[in-house]
Short mmCIF file of C-alpha atoms in Angstrom, two decimals:
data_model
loop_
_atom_site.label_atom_id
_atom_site.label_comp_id
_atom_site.label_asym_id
_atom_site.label_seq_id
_atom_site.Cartn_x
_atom_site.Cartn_y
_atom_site.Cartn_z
CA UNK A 1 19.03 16.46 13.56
CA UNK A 2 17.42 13.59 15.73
CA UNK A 3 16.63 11.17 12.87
CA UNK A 4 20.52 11.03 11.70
CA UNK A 5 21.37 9.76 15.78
CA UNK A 6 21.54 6.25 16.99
CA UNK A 7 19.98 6.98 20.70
CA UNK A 8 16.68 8.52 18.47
CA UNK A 9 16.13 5.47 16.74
CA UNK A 10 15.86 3.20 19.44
CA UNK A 11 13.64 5.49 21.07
CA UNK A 12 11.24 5.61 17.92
CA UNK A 13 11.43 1.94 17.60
CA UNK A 14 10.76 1.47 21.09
CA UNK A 15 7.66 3.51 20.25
CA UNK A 16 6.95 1.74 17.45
CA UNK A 17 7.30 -2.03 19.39
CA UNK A 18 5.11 -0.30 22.10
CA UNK A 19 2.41 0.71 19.56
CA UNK A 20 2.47 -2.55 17.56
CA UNK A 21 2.58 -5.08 21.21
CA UNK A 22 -0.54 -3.20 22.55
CA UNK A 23 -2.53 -0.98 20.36
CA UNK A 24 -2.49 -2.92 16.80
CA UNK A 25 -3.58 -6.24 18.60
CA UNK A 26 -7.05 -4.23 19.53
CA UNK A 27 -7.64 -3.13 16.12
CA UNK A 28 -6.38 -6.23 14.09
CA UNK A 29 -6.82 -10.12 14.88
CA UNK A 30 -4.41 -12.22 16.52
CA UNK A 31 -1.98 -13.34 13.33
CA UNK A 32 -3.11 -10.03 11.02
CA UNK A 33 -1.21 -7.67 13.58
CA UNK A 34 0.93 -5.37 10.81
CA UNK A 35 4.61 -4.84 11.55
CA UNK A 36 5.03 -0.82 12.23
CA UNK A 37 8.80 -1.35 13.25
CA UNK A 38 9.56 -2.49 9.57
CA UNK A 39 7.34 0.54 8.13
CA UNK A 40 9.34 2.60 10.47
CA UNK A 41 12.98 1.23 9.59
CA UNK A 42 11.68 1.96 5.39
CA UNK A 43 11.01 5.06 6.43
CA UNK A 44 14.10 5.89 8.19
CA UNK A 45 16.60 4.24 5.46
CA UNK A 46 14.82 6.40 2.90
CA UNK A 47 17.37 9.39 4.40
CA UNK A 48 20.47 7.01 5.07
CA UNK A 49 23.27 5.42 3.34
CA UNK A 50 23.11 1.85 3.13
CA UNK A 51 25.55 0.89 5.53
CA UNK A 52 23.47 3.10 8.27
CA UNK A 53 19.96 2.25 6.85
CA UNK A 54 21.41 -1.71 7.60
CA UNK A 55 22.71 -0.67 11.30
CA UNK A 56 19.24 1.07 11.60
CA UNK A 57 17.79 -2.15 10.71
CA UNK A 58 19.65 -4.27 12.94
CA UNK A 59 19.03 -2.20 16.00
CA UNK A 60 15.12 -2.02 15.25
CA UNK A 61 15.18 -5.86 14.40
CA UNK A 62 17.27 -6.99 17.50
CA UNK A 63 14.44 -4.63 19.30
CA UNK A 64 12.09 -7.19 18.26
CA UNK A 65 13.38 -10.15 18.30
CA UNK A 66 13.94 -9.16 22.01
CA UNK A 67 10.98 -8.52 22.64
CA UNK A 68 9.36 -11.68 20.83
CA UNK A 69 11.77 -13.72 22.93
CA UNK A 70 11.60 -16.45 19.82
CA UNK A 71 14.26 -16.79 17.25
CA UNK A 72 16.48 -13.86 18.37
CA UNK A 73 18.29 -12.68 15.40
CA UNK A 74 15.59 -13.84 12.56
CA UNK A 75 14.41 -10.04 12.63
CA UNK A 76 17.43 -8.41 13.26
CA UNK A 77 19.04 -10.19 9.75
CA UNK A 78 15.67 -9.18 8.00
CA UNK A 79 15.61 -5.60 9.18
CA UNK A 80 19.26 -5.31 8.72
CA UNK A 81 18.85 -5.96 5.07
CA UNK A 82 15.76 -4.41 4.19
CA UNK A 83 17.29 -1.38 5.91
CA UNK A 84 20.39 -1.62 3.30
CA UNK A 85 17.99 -2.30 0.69
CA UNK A 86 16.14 0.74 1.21
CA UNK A 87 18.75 2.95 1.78
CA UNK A 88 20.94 1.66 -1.15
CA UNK A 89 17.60 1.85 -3.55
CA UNK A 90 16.59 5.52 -2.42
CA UNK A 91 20.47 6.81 -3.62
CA UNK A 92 19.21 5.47 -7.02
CA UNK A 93 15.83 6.77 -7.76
CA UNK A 94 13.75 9.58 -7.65
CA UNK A 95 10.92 9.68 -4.64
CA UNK A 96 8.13 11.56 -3.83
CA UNK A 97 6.74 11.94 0.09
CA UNK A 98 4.08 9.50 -0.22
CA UNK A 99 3.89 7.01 -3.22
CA UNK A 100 7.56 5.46 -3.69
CA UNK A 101 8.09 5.15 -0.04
CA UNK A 102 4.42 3.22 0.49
CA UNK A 103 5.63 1.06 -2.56
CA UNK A 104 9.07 0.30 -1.09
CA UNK A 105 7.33 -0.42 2.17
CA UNK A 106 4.64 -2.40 0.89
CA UNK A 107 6.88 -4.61 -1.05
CA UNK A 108 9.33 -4.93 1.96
CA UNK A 109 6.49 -5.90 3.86
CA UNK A 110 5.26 -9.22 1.43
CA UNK A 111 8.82 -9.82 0.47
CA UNK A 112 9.99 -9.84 4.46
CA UNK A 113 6.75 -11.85 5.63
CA UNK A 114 8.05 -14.42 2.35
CA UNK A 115 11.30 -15.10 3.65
CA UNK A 116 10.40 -15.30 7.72
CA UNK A 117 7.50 -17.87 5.91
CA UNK A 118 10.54 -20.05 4.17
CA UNK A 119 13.54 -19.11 7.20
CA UNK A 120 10.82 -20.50 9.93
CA UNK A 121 10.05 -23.76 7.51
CA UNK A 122 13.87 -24.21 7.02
CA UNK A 123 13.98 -24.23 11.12
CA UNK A 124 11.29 -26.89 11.56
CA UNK A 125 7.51 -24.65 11.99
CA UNK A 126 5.54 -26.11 9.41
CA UNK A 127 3.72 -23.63 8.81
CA UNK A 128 0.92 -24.38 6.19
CA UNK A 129 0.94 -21.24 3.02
CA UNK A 130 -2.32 -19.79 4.17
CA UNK A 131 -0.49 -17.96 7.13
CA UNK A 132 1.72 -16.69 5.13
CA UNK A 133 -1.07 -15.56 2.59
CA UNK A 134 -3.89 -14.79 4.56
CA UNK A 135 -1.78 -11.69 6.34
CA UNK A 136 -0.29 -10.27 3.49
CA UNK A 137 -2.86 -7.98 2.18
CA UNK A 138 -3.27 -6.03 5.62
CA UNK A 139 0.71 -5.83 5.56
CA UNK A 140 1.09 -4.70 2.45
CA UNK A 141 -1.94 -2.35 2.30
CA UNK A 142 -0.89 -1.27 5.70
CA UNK A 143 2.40 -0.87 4.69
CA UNK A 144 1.46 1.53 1.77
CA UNK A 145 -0.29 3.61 3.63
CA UNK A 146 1.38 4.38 6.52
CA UNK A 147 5.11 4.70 5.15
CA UNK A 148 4.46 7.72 3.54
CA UNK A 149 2.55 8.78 6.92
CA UNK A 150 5.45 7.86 9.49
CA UNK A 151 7.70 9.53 7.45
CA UNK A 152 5.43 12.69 7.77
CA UNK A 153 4.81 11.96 11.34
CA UNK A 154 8.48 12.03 12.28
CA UNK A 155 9.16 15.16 9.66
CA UNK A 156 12.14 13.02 8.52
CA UNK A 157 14.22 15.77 6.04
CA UNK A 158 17.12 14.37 3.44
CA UNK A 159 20.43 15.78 5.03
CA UNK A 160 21.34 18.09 2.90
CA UNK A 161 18.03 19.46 3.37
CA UNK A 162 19.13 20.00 7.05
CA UNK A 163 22.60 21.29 6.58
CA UNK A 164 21.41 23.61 4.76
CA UNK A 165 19.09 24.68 7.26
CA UNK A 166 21.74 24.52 9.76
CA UNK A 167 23.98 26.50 8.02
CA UNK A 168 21.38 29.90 8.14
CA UNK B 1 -72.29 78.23 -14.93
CA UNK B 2 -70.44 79.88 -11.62
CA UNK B 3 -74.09 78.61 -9.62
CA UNK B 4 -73.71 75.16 -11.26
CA UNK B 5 -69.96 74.81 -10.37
CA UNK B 6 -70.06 76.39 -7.07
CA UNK B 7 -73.20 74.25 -5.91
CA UNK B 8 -71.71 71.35 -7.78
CA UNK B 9 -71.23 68.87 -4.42
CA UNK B 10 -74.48 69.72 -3.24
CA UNK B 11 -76.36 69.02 -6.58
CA UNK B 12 -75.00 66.02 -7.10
CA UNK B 13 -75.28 64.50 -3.37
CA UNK B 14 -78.66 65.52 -3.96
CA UNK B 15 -78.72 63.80 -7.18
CA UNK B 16 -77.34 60.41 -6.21
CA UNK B 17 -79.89 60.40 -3.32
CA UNK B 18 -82.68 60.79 -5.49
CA UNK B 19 -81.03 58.21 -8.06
CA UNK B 20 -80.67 55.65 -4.67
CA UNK B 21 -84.51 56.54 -3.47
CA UNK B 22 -85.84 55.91 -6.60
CA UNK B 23 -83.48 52.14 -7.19
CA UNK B 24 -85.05 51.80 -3.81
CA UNK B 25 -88.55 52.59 -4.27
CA UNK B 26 -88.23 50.33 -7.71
CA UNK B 27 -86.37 47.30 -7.06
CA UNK B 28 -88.39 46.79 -3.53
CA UNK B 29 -91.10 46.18 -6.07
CA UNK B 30 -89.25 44.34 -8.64
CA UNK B 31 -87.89 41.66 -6.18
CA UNK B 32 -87.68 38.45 -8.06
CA UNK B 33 -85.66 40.44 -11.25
CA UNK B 34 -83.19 41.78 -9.07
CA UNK B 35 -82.45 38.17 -7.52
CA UNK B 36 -82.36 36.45 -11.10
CA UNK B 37 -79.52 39.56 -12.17
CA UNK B 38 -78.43 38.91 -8.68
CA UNK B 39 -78.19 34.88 -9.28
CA UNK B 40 -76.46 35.92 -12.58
CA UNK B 41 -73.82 37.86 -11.57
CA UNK B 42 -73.51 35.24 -9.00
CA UNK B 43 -72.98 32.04 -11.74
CA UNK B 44 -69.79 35.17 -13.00
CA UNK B 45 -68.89 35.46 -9.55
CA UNK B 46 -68.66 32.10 -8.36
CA UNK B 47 -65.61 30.39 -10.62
CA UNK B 48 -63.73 33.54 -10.48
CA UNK B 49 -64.06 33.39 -6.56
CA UNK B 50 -63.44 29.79 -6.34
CA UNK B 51 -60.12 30.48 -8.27
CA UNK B 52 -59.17 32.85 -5.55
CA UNK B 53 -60.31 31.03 -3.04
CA UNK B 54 -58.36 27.40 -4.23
CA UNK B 55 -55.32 30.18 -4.72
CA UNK B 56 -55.39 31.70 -1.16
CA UNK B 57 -56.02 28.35 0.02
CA UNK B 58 -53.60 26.54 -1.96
CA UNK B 59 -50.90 30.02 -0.37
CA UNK B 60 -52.28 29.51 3.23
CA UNK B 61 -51.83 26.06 2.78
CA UNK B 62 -47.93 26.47 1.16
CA UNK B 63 -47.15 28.62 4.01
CA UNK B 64 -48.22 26.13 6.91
CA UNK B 65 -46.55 23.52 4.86
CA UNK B 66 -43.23 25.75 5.02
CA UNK B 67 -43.53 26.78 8.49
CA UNK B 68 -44.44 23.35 9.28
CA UNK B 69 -41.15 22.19 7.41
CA UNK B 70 -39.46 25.08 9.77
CA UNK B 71 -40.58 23.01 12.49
CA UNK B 72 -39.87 19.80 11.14
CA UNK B 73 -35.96 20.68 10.42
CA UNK B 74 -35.62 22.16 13.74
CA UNK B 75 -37.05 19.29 15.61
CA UNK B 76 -35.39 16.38 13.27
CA UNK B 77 -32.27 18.60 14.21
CA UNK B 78 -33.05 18.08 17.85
CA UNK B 79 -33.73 14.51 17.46
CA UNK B 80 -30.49 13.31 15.65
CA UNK B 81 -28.46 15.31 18.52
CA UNK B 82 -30.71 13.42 21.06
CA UNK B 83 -30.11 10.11 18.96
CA UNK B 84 -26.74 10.51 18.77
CA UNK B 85 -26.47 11.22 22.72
CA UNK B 86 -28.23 7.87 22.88
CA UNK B 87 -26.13 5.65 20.39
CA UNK B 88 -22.90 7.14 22.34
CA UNK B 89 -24.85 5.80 26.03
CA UNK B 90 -25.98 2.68 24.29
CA UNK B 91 -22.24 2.04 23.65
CA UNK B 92 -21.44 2.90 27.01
CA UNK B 93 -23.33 0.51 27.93
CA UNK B 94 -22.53 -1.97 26.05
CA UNK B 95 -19.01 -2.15 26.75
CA UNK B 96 -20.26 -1.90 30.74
CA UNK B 97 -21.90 -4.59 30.44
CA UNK B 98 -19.32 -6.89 28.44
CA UNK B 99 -16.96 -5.40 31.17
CA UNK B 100 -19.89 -7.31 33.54
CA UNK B 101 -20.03 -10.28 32.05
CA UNK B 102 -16.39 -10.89 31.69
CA UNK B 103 -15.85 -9.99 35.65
CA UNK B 104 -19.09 -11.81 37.03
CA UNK B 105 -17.73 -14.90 34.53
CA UNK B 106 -13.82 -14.43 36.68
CA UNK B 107 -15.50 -14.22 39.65
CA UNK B 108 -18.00 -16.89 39.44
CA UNK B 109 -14.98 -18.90 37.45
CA UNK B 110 -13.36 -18.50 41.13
CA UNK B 111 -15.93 -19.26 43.38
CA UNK B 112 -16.29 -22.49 41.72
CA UNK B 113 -13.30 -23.56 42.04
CA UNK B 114 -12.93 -22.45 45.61
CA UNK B 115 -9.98 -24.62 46.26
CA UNK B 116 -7.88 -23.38 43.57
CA UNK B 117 -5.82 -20.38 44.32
CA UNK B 118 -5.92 -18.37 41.29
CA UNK B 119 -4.32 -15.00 40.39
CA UNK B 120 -6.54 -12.72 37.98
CA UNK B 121 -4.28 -10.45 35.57
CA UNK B 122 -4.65 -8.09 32.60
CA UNK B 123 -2.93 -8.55 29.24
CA UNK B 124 -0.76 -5.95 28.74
CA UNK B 125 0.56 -6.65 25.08
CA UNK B 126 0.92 -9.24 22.61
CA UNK B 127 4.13 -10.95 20.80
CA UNK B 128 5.71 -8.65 18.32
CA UNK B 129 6.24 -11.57 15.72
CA UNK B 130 2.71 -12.62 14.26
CA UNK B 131 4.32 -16.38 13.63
CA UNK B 132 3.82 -16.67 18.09
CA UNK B 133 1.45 -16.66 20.29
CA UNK B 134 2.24 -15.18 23.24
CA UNK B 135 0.92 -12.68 25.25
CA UNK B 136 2.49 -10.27 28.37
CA UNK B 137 0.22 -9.87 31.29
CA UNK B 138 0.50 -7.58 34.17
CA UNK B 139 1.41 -9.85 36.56
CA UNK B 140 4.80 -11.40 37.76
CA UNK B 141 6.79 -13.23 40.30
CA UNK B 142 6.46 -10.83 42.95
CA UNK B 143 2.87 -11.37 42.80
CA UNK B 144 3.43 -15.24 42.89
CA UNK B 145 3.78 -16.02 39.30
CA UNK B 146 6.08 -18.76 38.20
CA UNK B 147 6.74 -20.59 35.04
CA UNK B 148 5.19 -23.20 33.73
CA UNK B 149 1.58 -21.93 35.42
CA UNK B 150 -1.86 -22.49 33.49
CA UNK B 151 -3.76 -19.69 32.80
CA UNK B 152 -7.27 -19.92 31.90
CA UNK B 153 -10.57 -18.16 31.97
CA UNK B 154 -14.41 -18.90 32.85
CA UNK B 155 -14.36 -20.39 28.89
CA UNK B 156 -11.35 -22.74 28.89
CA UNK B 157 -7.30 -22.93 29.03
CA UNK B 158 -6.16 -19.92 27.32
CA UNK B 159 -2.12 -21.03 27.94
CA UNK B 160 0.68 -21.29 30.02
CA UNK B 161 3.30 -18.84 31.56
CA UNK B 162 6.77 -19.91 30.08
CA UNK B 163 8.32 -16.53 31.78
CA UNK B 164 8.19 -14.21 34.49
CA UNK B 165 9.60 -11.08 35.20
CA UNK B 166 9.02 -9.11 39.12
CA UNK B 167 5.78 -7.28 37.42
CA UNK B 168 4.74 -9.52 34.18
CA UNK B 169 4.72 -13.07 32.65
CA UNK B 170 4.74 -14.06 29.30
CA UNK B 171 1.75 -16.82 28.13
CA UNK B 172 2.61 -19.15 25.56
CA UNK B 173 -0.79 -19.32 24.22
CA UNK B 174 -2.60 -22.54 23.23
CA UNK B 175 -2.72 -21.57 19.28
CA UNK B 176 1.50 -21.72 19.26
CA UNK B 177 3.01 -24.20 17.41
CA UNK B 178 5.41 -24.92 20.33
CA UNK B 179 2.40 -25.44 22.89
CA UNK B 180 1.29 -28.31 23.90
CA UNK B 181 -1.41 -30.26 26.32
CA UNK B 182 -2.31 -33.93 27.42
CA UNK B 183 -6.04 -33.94 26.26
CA UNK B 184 -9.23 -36.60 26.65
CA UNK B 185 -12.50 -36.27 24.31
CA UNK B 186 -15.01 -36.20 26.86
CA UNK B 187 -17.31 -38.60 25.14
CA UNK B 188 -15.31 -41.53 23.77
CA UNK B 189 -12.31 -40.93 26.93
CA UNK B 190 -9.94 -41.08 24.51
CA UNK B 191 -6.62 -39.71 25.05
CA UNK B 192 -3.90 -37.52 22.96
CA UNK B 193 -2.31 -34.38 22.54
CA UNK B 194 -3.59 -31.04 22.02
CA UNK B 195 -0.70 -28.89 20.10
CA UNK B 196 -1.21 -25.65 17.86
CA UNK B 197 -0.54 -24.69 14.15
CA UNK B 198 -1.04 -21.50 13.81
CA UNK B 199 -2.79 -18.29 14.55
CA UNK B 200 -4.47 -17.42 11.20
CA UNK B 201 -6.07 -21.12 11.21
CA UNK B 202 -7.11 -20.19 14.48
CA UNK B 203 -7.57 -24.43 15.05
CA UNK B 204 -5.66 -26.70 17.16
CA UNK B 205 -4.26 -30.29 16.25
CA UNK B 206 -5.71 -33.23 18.39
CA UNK B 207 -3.36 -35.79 18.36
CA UNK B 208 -5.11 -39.04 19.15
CA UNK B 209 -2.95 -42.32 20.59
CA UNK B 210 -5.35 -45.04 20.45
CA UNK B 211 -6.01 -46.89 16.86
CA UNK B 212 -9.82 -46.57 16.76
CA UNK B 213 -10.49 -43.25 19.26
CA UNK B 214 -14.03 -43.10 18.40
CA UNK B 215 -14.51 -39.17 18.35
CA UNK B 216 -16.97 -36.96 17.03
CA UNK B 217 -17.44 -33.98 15.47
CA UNK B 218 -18.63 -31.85 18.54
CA UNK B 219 -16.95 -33.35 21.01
CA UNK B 220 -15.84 -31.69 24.12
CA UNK B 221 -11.88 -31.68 24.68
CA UNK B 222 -10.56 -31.11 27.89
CA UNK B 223 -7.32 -31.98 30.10
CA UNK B 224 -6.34 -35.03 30.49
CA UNK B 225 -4.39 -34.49 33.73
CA UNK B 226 -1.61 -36.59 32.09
CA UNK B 227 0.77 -33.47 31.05
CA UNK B 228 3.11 -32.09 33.93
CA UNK B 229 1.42 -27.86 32.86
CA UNK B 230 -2.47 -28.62 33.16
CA UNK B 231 -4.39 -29.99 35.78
CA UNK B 232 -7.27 -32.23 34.54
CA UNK B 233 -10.57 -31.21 33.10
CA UNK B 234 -10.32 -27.63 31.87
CA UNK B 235 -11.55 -27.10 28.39
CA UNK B 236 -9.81 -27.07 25.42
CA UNK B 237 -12.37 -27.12 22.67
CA UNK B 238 -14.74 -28.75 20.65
CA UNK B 239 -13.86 -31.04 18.11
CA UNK B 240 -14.76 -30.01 14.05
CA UNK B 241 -13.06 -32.45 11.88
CA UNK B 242 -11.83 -35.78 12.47
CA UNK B 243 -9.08 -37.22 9.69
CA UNK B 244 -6.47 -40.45 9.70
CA UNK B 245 -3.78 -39.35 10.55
CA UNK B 246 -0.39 -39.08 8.00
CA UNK B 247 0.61 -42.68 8.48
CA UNK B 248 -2.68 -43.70 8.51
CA UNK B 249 -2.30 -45.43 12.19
CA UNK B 250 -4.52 -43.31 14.11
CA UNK B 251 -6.88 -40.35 13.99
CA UNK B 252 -5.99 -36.65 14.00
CA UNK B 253 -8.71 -34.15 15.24
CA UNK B 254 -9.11 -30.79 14.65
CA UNK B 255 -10.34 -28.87 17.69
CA UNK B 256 -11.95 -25.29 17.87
CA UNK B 257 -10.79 -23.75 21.26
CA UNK B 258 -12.82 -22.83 23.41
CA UNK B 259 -11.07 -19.43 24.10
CA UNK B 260 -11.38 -16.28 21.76
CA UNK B 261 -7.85 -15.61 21.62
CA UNK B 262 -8.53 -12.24 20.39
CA UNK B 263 -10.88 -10.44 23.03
CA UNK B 264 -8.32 -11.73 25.97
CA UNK B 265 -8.62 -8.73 28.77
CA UNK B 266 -8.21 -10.68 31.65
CA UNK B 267 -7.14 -13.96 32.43
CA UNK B 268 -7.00 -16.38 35.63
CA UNK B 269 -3.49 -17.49 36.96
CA UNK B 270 -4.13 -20.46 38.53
CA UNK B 271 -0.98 -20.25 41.25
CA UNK B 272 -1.79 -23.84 42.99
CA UNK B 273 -4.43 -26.28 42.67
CA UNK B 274 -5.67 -29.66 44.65
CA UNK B 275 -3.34 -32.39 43.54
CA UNK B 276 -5.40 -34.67 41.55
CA UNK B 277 -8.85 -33.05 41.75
CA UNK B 278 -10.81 -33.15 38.64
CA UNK B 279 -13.22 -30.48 37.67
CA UNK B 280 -15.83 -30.48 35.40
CA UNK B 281 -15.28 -28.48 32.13
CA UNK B 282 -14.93 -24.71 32.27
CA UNK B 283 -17.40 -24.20 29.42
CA UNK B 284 -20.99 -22.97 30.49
CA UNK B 285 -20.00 -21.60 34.23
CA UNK B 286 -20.34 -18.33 33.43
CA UNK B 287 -23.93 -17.37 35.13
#
């Protein structure tokens, strides 16, 4: 199954950067732009273990911190943990399609836009609170709604759900 | 009885003609009678026949109304599909025409400055990381681009190029916090330094260096020439707030820029410019 291979998820986070570099900017304002390639690493760690859902993370985080060319390795420890996160909270709890994953991803989104707020203050960017408030209901709202609708997108299945399909 | 049945048509056509000849003979004599019964049965007639009248009317007048209502649908029908058809070529044209404006403002921006060499490019995407501002556009060093470049359109400095790749450069826009340019308030000729804060504030920090700068609210800010990125006099902005600054030493503006960071299409490269030529602010040259 594609979701379960490395080489896949580069390619959907490449998608993903693509997506949120050109498209999002035409739809949202410079500094409300949503951050699909977190959405998209919830959405994948929901079917990992937690050492995967953090390598998952990593990768989709190094992705953008490439691509940002600022601060290379800021997103890739943020990913990298929410990915663990994810994947260690979705072994513990029961889930439905659409409403625990747009929770998860709607609180990763305000808790990962928190910490990049204090990390970047720590480093020097005094940035003021209202950019780190202003933002946060798009993410999170965006966040809620579109988790649940990635993971729908991308028919990601729970792998026993696809061994046993691959087994008949 | 068999005569009286068998003749019975006959008798009584023969009856009902004398019957009528005698009315006839009678009433032609009786004339004013017969036109009071006739008046009489006419004040009977008259409401009942004005009932059926209002009734057919009010009918006749239901079924124009519903054919009329036929007519009505159909045509509103046609109408919204026609109105429609029209609000999709007003938007057409509307975006045509911003399309026109933004060209005819990049072309007239380089006709003006007809000794500057500039370089017009697209933007192609925007930083990943909302914290930045920077921007990829479709243009790179095999076209001429190198770092450190301003880029600007017809309304003011939008940035400058802090990488290049064979096909695109990345813009460190104005709004960064990492960007900076040697400014003067138009006015007053007082000198600092523009820098950003952020992109949700949208604003830009005027750093003044004199003790008493003497700027306004509504000031023009443009380049001072001073920093090695910008040549002098492109817009920046337009001063909104003036405040001491933290120490209390000198002044700290707050500057509006002149740009709309967010509808950025296409911007000007400027790849080599006059050493030392001022020009007059951006702001206002589109025609």
């Amino acid at each position: 199954m594609w979701q379960y291979r490395w080489w896949a998820w580069v390619l959907v986070f490449a998608a993903a950067l693509t997506i949120q570099t050109t498209f999002l900017p035409l739809v949202f304002p410079i500094g409300y732009v949503p951050n699909l390639v977190l959405v998209v690493v919830v959405a994948l760690a929901f079917f990992e273990s937690p050492s995967r859902g953090a390598l998952l993370g990593a990768i989709a985080g190094l992705m953008t911190d490439v691509v940002a060319g600022r601060l290379i390795g800021m997103n890739l420890a943020l990913d990298a943990i929410v990915g663990y996160l994810v994947a260690q909270l979705q072994s513990q709890i029961i889930r439905d399609d659409v409403l625990v994953p747009g929770l998860v991803g709607a609180f990763a989104a305000g808790a990962s836009r928190l910490v990049e707020w204090a990390v970047l203050r720590v480093l020097g960017y005094s940035f003021a609170f209202r950019p780190f408030v202003a933002p946060l209901p798009t993410d999170i709202l965006f966040a809620l709604f579109m988790t649940g609708a990635v993971m729908g997108l991308m028919r990601l299945r729970p792998r026993h759900e696809v061994d046993a399909r691959l087994r008949f | 009885m068999d005569f009286l049945y068998r003749w019975r048509r006959p008798i009584l056509a023969v009856l009902v003609m004398i019957v009528l000849a005698t009315l006839l003979s009678y009433t032609a004599k009786l004339r004013g009678h017969v036109l009071t019964l006739s008046a009489v049965a006419g004040i009977v007639e008259s409401p009942v026949g004005g009932v059926i009248t209002h009734v057919g009317g009010g009918v006749r007048g239901d079924v124009q109304s519903l054919t009329q209502l036929f007519r009505l649908q159909q045509e509103n029908q046609k109408l919204k599909a026609r109105l429609t058809l029209y609000e999709s070529l007003k938007l057409q044209l509307e975006e045509v025409q911003a399309d026109n404006t933004r060209l005819r403002g990049l072309l007239y921006l380089k006709s003006q400055l007809g000794s500057w060499h500039l370089l017009a490019a697209s933007v192609v995407a925007r930083n990943p990381n909302n914290w930045f501002s920077t921007l990829t556009i479709g243009r790179g060093s095999t076209s001429g681009v190198k770092v450190n470049m301003p880029v600007i359109v017809p309304q003011g400095v939008v940035g400058r190029v802090v990488s290049v790749s064979p096909t695109t450069a990345q813009v460190l826009l104005l709004l960064d916090p990492s960007s900076g340019a040697g400014a003067l308030d138009v006015r007053s000729r007082s000198a600092g330094v523009v820098v950003g804060r952020d992109p949700i504030t949208g604003t830009l920090r005027f750093q003044l260096f004199s003790h008493h700068p003497n700027v306004l609210p509504g000031d023009a800010v443009v380049t001072s020439g001073l920093s090695q990125y910008f040549p002098k006099g492109l817009l920046l902005g337009q001063v909104i707030r003036v405040a001491p600054s933290a120490g209390g030493l000198t002044e700290t503006a707050t500057v509006k820029p002149a740009v709309n960071f967010n509808q950025l299409e296409t911007v000007m490269v400027v790849l080599s410019h006059p050493a030392g030529e001022s020009t007059p602010p951006l702001s206002g040259l589109v025609p």
